[in-house]
PDB file of C-alpha atoms in Angstrom:
ATOM      1  CA  UNK U  36      38.043 131.025  63.031  1.00  0.00           C
ATOM      2  CA  UNK U  37      40.330 128.699  64.999  1.00  0.00           C
ATOM      3  CA  UNK U  38      43.915 128.522  63.814  1.00  0.00           C
ATOM      4  CA  UNK U  39      45.628 125.115  63.520  1.00  0.00           C
ATOM      5  CA  UNK U  40      47.958 125.977  66.431  1.00  0.00           C
ATOM      6  CA  UNK U  41      45.022 126.847  68.724  1.00  0.00           C
ATOM      7  CA  UNK U  42      43.200 123.691  67.648  1.00  0.00           C
ATOM      8  CA  UNK U  43      46.300 121.550  68.314  1.00  0.00           C
ATOM      9  CA  UNK U  44      46.720 123.094  71.765  1.00  0.00           C
ATOM     10  CA  UNK U  45      43.067 122.377  72.605  1.00  0.00           C
ATOM     11  CA  UNK U  46      43.552 118.789  71.467  1.00  0.00           C
ATOM     12  CA  UNK U  47      46.738 118.511  73.529  1.00  0.00           C
ATOM     13  CA  UNK U  48      44.875 119.832  76.577  1.00  0.00           C
ATOM     14  CA  UNK U  49      42.113 117.244  76.082  1.00  0.00           C
ATOM     15  CA  UNK U  50      44.772 114.515  76.061  1.00  0.00           C
ATOM     16  CA  UNK U  51      46.432 115.877  79.211  1.00  0.00           C
ATOM     17  CA  UNK U  52      43.061 116.192  80.973  1.00  0.00           C
ATOM     18  CA  UNK U  53      42.378 112.534  80.206  1.00  0.00           C
ATOM     19  CA  UNK U  54      45.722 111.582  81.742  1.00  0.00           C
ATOM     20  CA  UNK U  55      47.403 110.770  78.431  1.00  0.00           C
ATOM     21  CA  UNK U  56      50.816 111.821  77.205  1.00  0.00           C
ATOM     22  CA  UNK U  57      50.625 114.227  74.266  1.00  0.00           C
ATOM     23  CA  UNK U  58      52.149 112.601  71.168  1.00  0.00           C
ATOM     24  CA  UNK U  59      51.912 113.524  67.494  1.00  0.00           C
ATOM     25  CA  UNK U  60      49.947 110.342  66.597  1.00  0.00           C
ATOM     26  CA  UNK U  61      47.440 110.893  69.430  1.00  0.00           C
ATOM     27  CA  UNK U  62      46.894 114.521  68.442  1.00  0.00           C
ATOM     28  CA  UNK U  63      46.543 113.611  64.747  1.00  0.00           C
ATOM     29  CA  UNK U  64      44.123 110.717  65.369  1.00  0.00           C
ATOM     30  CA  UNK U  65      41.944 112.736  67.727  1.00  0.00           C
ATOM     31  CA  UNK U  66      41.811 115.629  65.273  1.00  0.00           C
ATOM     32  CA  UNK U  67      41.104 113.275  62.352  1.00  0.00           C
ATOM     33  CA  UNK U  68      38.011 112.003  64.162  1.00  0.00           C
ATOM     34  CA  UNK U  69      36.708 115.278  65.543  1.00  0.00           C
ATOM     35  CA  UNK U  70      33.403 116.037  63.870  1.00  0.00           C
ATOM     36  CA  UNK U  71      33.785 113.404  61.139  1.00  0.00           C
ATOM     37  CA  UNK U  72      31.221 110.779  62.076  1.00  0.00           C
ATOM     38  CA  UNK U  73      32.253 107.133  62.221  1.00  0.00           C
ATOM     39  CA  UNK U  74      35.605 105.948  60.857  1.00  0.00           C
ATOM     40  CA  UNK U  75      37.406 102.621  60.998  1.00  0.00           C
ATOM     41  CA  UNK U  76      41.148 102.346  61.661  1.00  0.00           C
ATOM     42  CA  UNK U  77      41.996 102.104  57.952  1.00  0.00           C
ATOM     43  CA  UNK U  78      40.118 105.330  57.183  1.00  0.00           C
ATOM     44  CA  UNK U  79      41.904 107.098  60.047  1.00  0.00           C
ATOM     45  CA  UNK U  80      45.247 105.766  58.788  1.00  0.00           C
ATOM     46  CA  UNK U  81      44.480 107.106  55.305  1.00  0.00           C
ATOM     47  CA  UNK U  82      43.714 110.559  56.761  1.00  0.00           C
ATOM     48  CA  UNK U  83      47.079 110.560  58.575  1.00  0.00           C
ATOM     49  CA  UNK U  84      49.168 109.401  55.619  1.00  0.00           C
ATOM     50  CA  UNK U  85      50.319 112.890  54.571  1.00  0.00           C
ATOM     51  CA  UNK U  86      50.737 114.345  58.062  1.00  0.00           C
ATOM     52  CA  UNK U  87      52.472 111.314  59.632  1.00  0.00           C
ATOM     53  CA  UNK U  88      53.769 109.211  56.712  1.00  0.00           C
ATOM     54  CA  UNK U  89      55.656 106.682  58.874  1.00  0.00           C
ATOM     55  CA  UNK U  90      52.653 105.761  61.008  1.00  0.00           C
ATOM     56  CA  UNK U  91      51.577 102.122  60.723  1.00  0.00           C
ATOM     57  CA  UNK U  92      48.002 100.850  60.811  1.00  0.00           C
ATOM     58  CA  UNK U  93      48.908  99.005  64.025  1.00  0.00           C
ATOM     59  CA  UNK U  94      49.980 102.297  65.610  1.00  0.00           C
ATOM     60  CA  UNK U  95      46.623 103.791  64.623  1.00  0.00           C
ATOM     61  CA  UNK U  96      44.836 100.835  66.277  1.00  0.00           C
ATOM     62  CA  UNK U  97      46.922 101.348  69.431  1.00  0.00           C
ATOM     63  CA  UNK U  98      46.134 105.074  69.557  1.00  0.00           C
ATOM     64  CA  UNK U  99      42.425 104.487  68.888  1.00  0.00           C
ATOM     65  CA  UNK U 100      42.334 101.973  71.740  1.00  0.00           C
ATOM     66  CA  UNK U 101      44.053 104.358  74.151  1.00  0.00           C
ATOM     67  CA  UNK U 102      41.770 107.261  73.191  1.00  0.00           C
ATOM     68  CA  UNK U 103      38.639 105.109  73.531  1.00  0.00           C
ATOM     69  CA  UNK U 104      39.795 103.753  76.902  1.00  0.00           C
ATOM     70  CA  UNK U 105      40.396 107.317  78.091  1.00  0.00           C
ATOM     71  CA  UNK U 106      36.874 108.305  77.020  1.00  0.00           C
ATOM     72  CA  UNK U 107      37.985 110.699  74.273  1.00  0.00           C
ATOM     73  CA  UNK U 108      36.568 108.460  71.526  1.00  0.00           C
ATOM     74  CA  UNK U 109      33.744 105.963  71.405  1.00  0.00           C
ATOM     75  CA  UNK U 110      34.158 102.591  69.736  1.00  0.00           C
ATOM     76  CA  UNK U 111      31.143 100.939  68.154  1.00  0.00           C
ATOM     77  CA  UNK U 112      31.054  97.516  66.556  1.00  0.00           C
ATOM     78  CA  UNK U 113      28.079  97.029  64.228  1.00  0.00           C
ATOM     79  CA  UNK U 114      27.636  93.367  63.305  1.00  0.00           C
ATOM     80  CA  UNK U 115      29.422  92.504  60.059  1.00  0.00           C
ATOM     81  CA  UNK U 116      31.520  95.698  60.065  1.00  0.00           C
ATOM     82  CA  UNK U 117      34.953  96.643  61.357  1.00  0.00           C
ATOM     83  CA  UNK U 118      35.065  98.602  64.603  1.00  0.00           C
ATOM     84  CA  UNK U 119      34.197 102.255  64.079  1.00  0.00           C
ATOM     85  CA  UNK U 120      35.320 105.211  66.158  1.00  0.00           C
ATOM     86  CA  UNK U 121      33.668 108.566  66.759  1.00  0.00           C
ATOM     87  CA  UNK U 122      34.382 111.678  68.759  1.00  0.00           C
ATOM     88  CA  UNK U 123      30.831 112.008  70.139  1.00  0.00           C
ATOM     89  CA  UNK U 124      31.111 110.614  73.662  1.00  0.00           C
ATOM     90  CA  UNK U 125      29.372 110.762  77.002  1.00  0.00           C
ATOM     91  CA  UNK U 126      25.775 111.075  75.882  1.00  0.00           C
ATOM     92  CA  UNK U 127      24.763 107.399  75.388  1.00  0.00           C
ATOM     93  CA  UNK U 128      23.405 108.016  71.880  1.00  0.00           C
ATOM     94  CA  UNK U 129      22.543 105.135  69.568  1.00  0.00           C
ATOM     95  CA  UNK U 130      23.208 104.287  65.920  1.00  0.00           C
ATOM     96  CA  UNK U 131      21.389 103.382  62.732  1.00  0.00           C
ATOM     97  CA  UNK U 132      23.155 101.295  60.059  1.00  0.00           C
ATOM     98  CA  UNK U 133      22.117 100.984  56.407  1.00  0.00           C
ATOM     99  CA  UNK U 134      21.827  97.320  55.450  1.00  0.00           C
ATOM    100  CA  UNK U 135      22.728  98.136  51.850  1.00  0.00           C
ATOM    101  CA  UNK U 136      25.658 100.604  51.906  1.00  0.00           C
ATOM    102  CA  UNK U 137      26.625 100.267  55.607  1.00  0.00           C
ATOM    103  CA  UNK U 138      26.396 104.017  56.291  1.00  0.00           C
ATOM    104  CA  UNK U 139      26.175 104.778  60.019  1.00  0.00           C
ATOM    105  CA  UNK U 140      24.391 107.704  61.630  1.00  0.00           C
ATOM    106  CA  UNK U 141      23.789 108.814  65.209  1.00  0.00           C
ATOM    107  CA  UNK U 142      20.395 108.677  66.853  1.00  0.00           C
ATOM    108  CA  UNK U 143      19.821 110.553  70.079  1.00  0.00           C
ATOM    109  CA  UNK U 144      18.812 108.674  73.202  1.00  0.00           C
ATOM    110  CA  UNK U 145      15.659 106.644  72.609  1.00  0.00           C
ATOM    111  CA  UNK U 146      13.701 107.774  75.685  1.00  0.00           C
ATOM    112  CA  UNK U 147      14.652 109.890  78.662  1.00  0.00           C
ATOM    113  CA  UNK U 148      17.997 110.112  80.407  1.00  0.00           C
ATOM    114  CA  UNK U 149      20.799 107.571  79.958  1.00  0.00           C
ATOM    115  CA  UNK U 150      20.746 104.600  79.928  1.00  0.00           C
ATOM    116  CA  UNK U 151      17.581 105.275  77.863  1.00  0.00           C
ATOM    117  CA  UNK U 152      16.238 101.730  78.240  1.00  0.00           C
ATOM    118  CA  UNK U 153      15.545  99.735  81.373  1.00  0.00           C
ATOM    119  CA  UNK U 154      15.657  95.931  81.205  1.00  0.00           C
ATOM    120  CA  UNK U 155      12.878  93.904  82.813  1.00  0.00           C
ATOM    121  CA  UNK U 156      15.426  91.996  84.922  1.00  0.00           C
ATOM    122  CA  UNK U 157      18.966  93.324  85.227  1.00  0.00           C
ATOM    123  CA  UNK U 158      20.164  90.222  87.138  1.00  0.00           C
ATOM    124  CA  UNK U 159      21.658  92.394  89.855  1.00  0.00           C
ATOM    125  CA  UNK U 160      23.553  94.690  87.484  1.00  0.00           C
ATOM    126  CA  UNK U 161      23.497  98.452  87.979  1.00  0.00           C
ATOM    127  CA  UNK U 162      22.913  99.557  84.371  1.00  0.00           C
ATOM    128  CA  UNK U 163      24.685 102.737  83.224  1.00  0.00           C
ATOM    129  CA  UNK U 164      24.673 102.377  79.422  1.00  0.00           C
ATOM    130  CA  UNK U 165      22.335 101.013  76.779  1.00  0.00           C
ATOM    131  CA  UNK U 166      23.699 100.335  73.299  1.00  0.00           C
ATOM    132  CA  UNK U 167      21.093 100.109  70.561  1.00  0.00           C
ATOM    133  CA  UNK U 168      21.675  99.631  66.844  1.00  0.00           C
ATOM    134  CA  UNK U 169      18.832 100.196  64.418  1.00  0.00           C
ATOM    135  CA  UNK U 170      19.071  98.636  60.935  1.00  0.00           C
ATOM    136  CA  UNK U 171      17.365  99.851  57.756  1.00  0.00           C
ATOM    137  CA  UNK U 172      17.883 101.663  54.464  1.00  0.00           C
ATOM    138  CA  UNK U 173      19.379 105.149  54.378  1.00  0.00           C
ATOM    139  CA  UNK U 174      17.714 107.873  52.322  1.00  0.00           C
ATOM    140  CA  UNK U 175      20.290 107.574  49.498  1.00  0.00           C
ATOM    141  CA  UNK U 176      19.785 103.818  49.137  1.00  0.00           C
ATOM    142  CA  UNK U 177      16.012 104.205  49.266  1.00  0.00           C
ATOM    143  CA  UNK U 178      16.210 106.742  46.430  1.00  0.00           C
ATOM    144  CA  UNK U 179      18.419 104.396  44.379  1.00  0.00           C
ATOM    145  CA  UNK U 180      15.954 101.542  44.547  1.00  0.00           C
ATOM    146  CA  UNK U 181      13.114 101.981  42.106  1.00  0.00           C
ATOM    147  CA  UNK U 182       9.586 100.869  42.946  1.00  0.00           C
ATOM    148  CA  UNK U 183       9.721  97.724  40.805  1.00  0.00           C
ATOM    149  CA  UNK U 184      12.987  96.544  42.389  1.00  0.00           C
ATOM    150  CA  UNK U 185      11.486  97.017  45.849  1.00  0.00           C
ATOM    151  CA  UNK U 186       8.349  95.083  44.864  1.00  0.00           C
ATOM    152  CA  UNK U 187      10.184  92.277  43.010  1.00  0.00           C
ATOM    153  CA  UNK U 188      12.899  91.673  45.582  1.00  0.00           C
ATOM    154  CA  UNK U 189      12.417  88.817  48.039  1.00  0.00           C
ATOM    155  CA  UNK U 190      14.469  90.924  50.473  1.00  0.00           C
ATOM    156  CA  UNK U 191      13.377  94.526  49.740  1.00  0.00           C
ATOM    157  CA  UNK U 192      14.912  96.099  52.839  1.00  0.00           C
ATOM    158  CA  UNK U 193      18.178  94.220  52.735  1.00  0.00           C
ATOM    159  CA  UNK U 194      17.170  92.307  55.864  1.00  0.00           C
ATOM    160  CA  UNK U 195      19.396  89.370  54.873  1.00  0.00           C
ATOM    161  CA  UNK U 196      22.366  91.590  55.784  1.00  0.00           C
ATOM    162  CA  UNK U 197      21.170  91.804  59.389  1.00  0.00           C
ATOM    163  CA  UNK U 198      23.028  89.796  61.990  1.00  0.00           C
ATOM    164  CA  UNK U 199      21.265  86.555  62.859  1.00  0.00           C
ATOM    165  CA  UNK U 200      19.518  86.519  66.178  1.00  0.00           C
ATOM    166  CA  UNK U 201      21.001  84.000  68.552  1.00  0.00           C
ATOM    167  CA  UNK U 202      18.665  81.901  70.627  1.00  0.00           C
TER     168      UNK U 202
END
């Protein structure tokens, strides 16, 4: 079992390796996101409230931006949702978003090695990343909907919550 001091030192070393100064807010934010899935800045701020009570939401945004820029966090921006941050980086995975409850989950690379998808015409770009968001109903929301509600609804999959396609 890893002690808190060992964990903090590992986090501090990750910050140093990324060329960042080690500060209490950076350590706390990085640890708050490690292994937790996808959190927005408000959720991270709430997690830090007891440990760093004087930390503002704006400070959390600043730290999240610095950590994402340094490659220690990944920022995703599903349509209609606040920016979310995660500690899983460097593998070009994708995401699935529930159109009903807005839960987000990771999906491994669609096909092959990153960037996973190749465009028909890249217009001269050298592609290194593909970002794909799948939309649907999570297992919990599917269980909550009974058969009659699914059959009676004009929008049974919550498709109206999807972002509109631009022409």
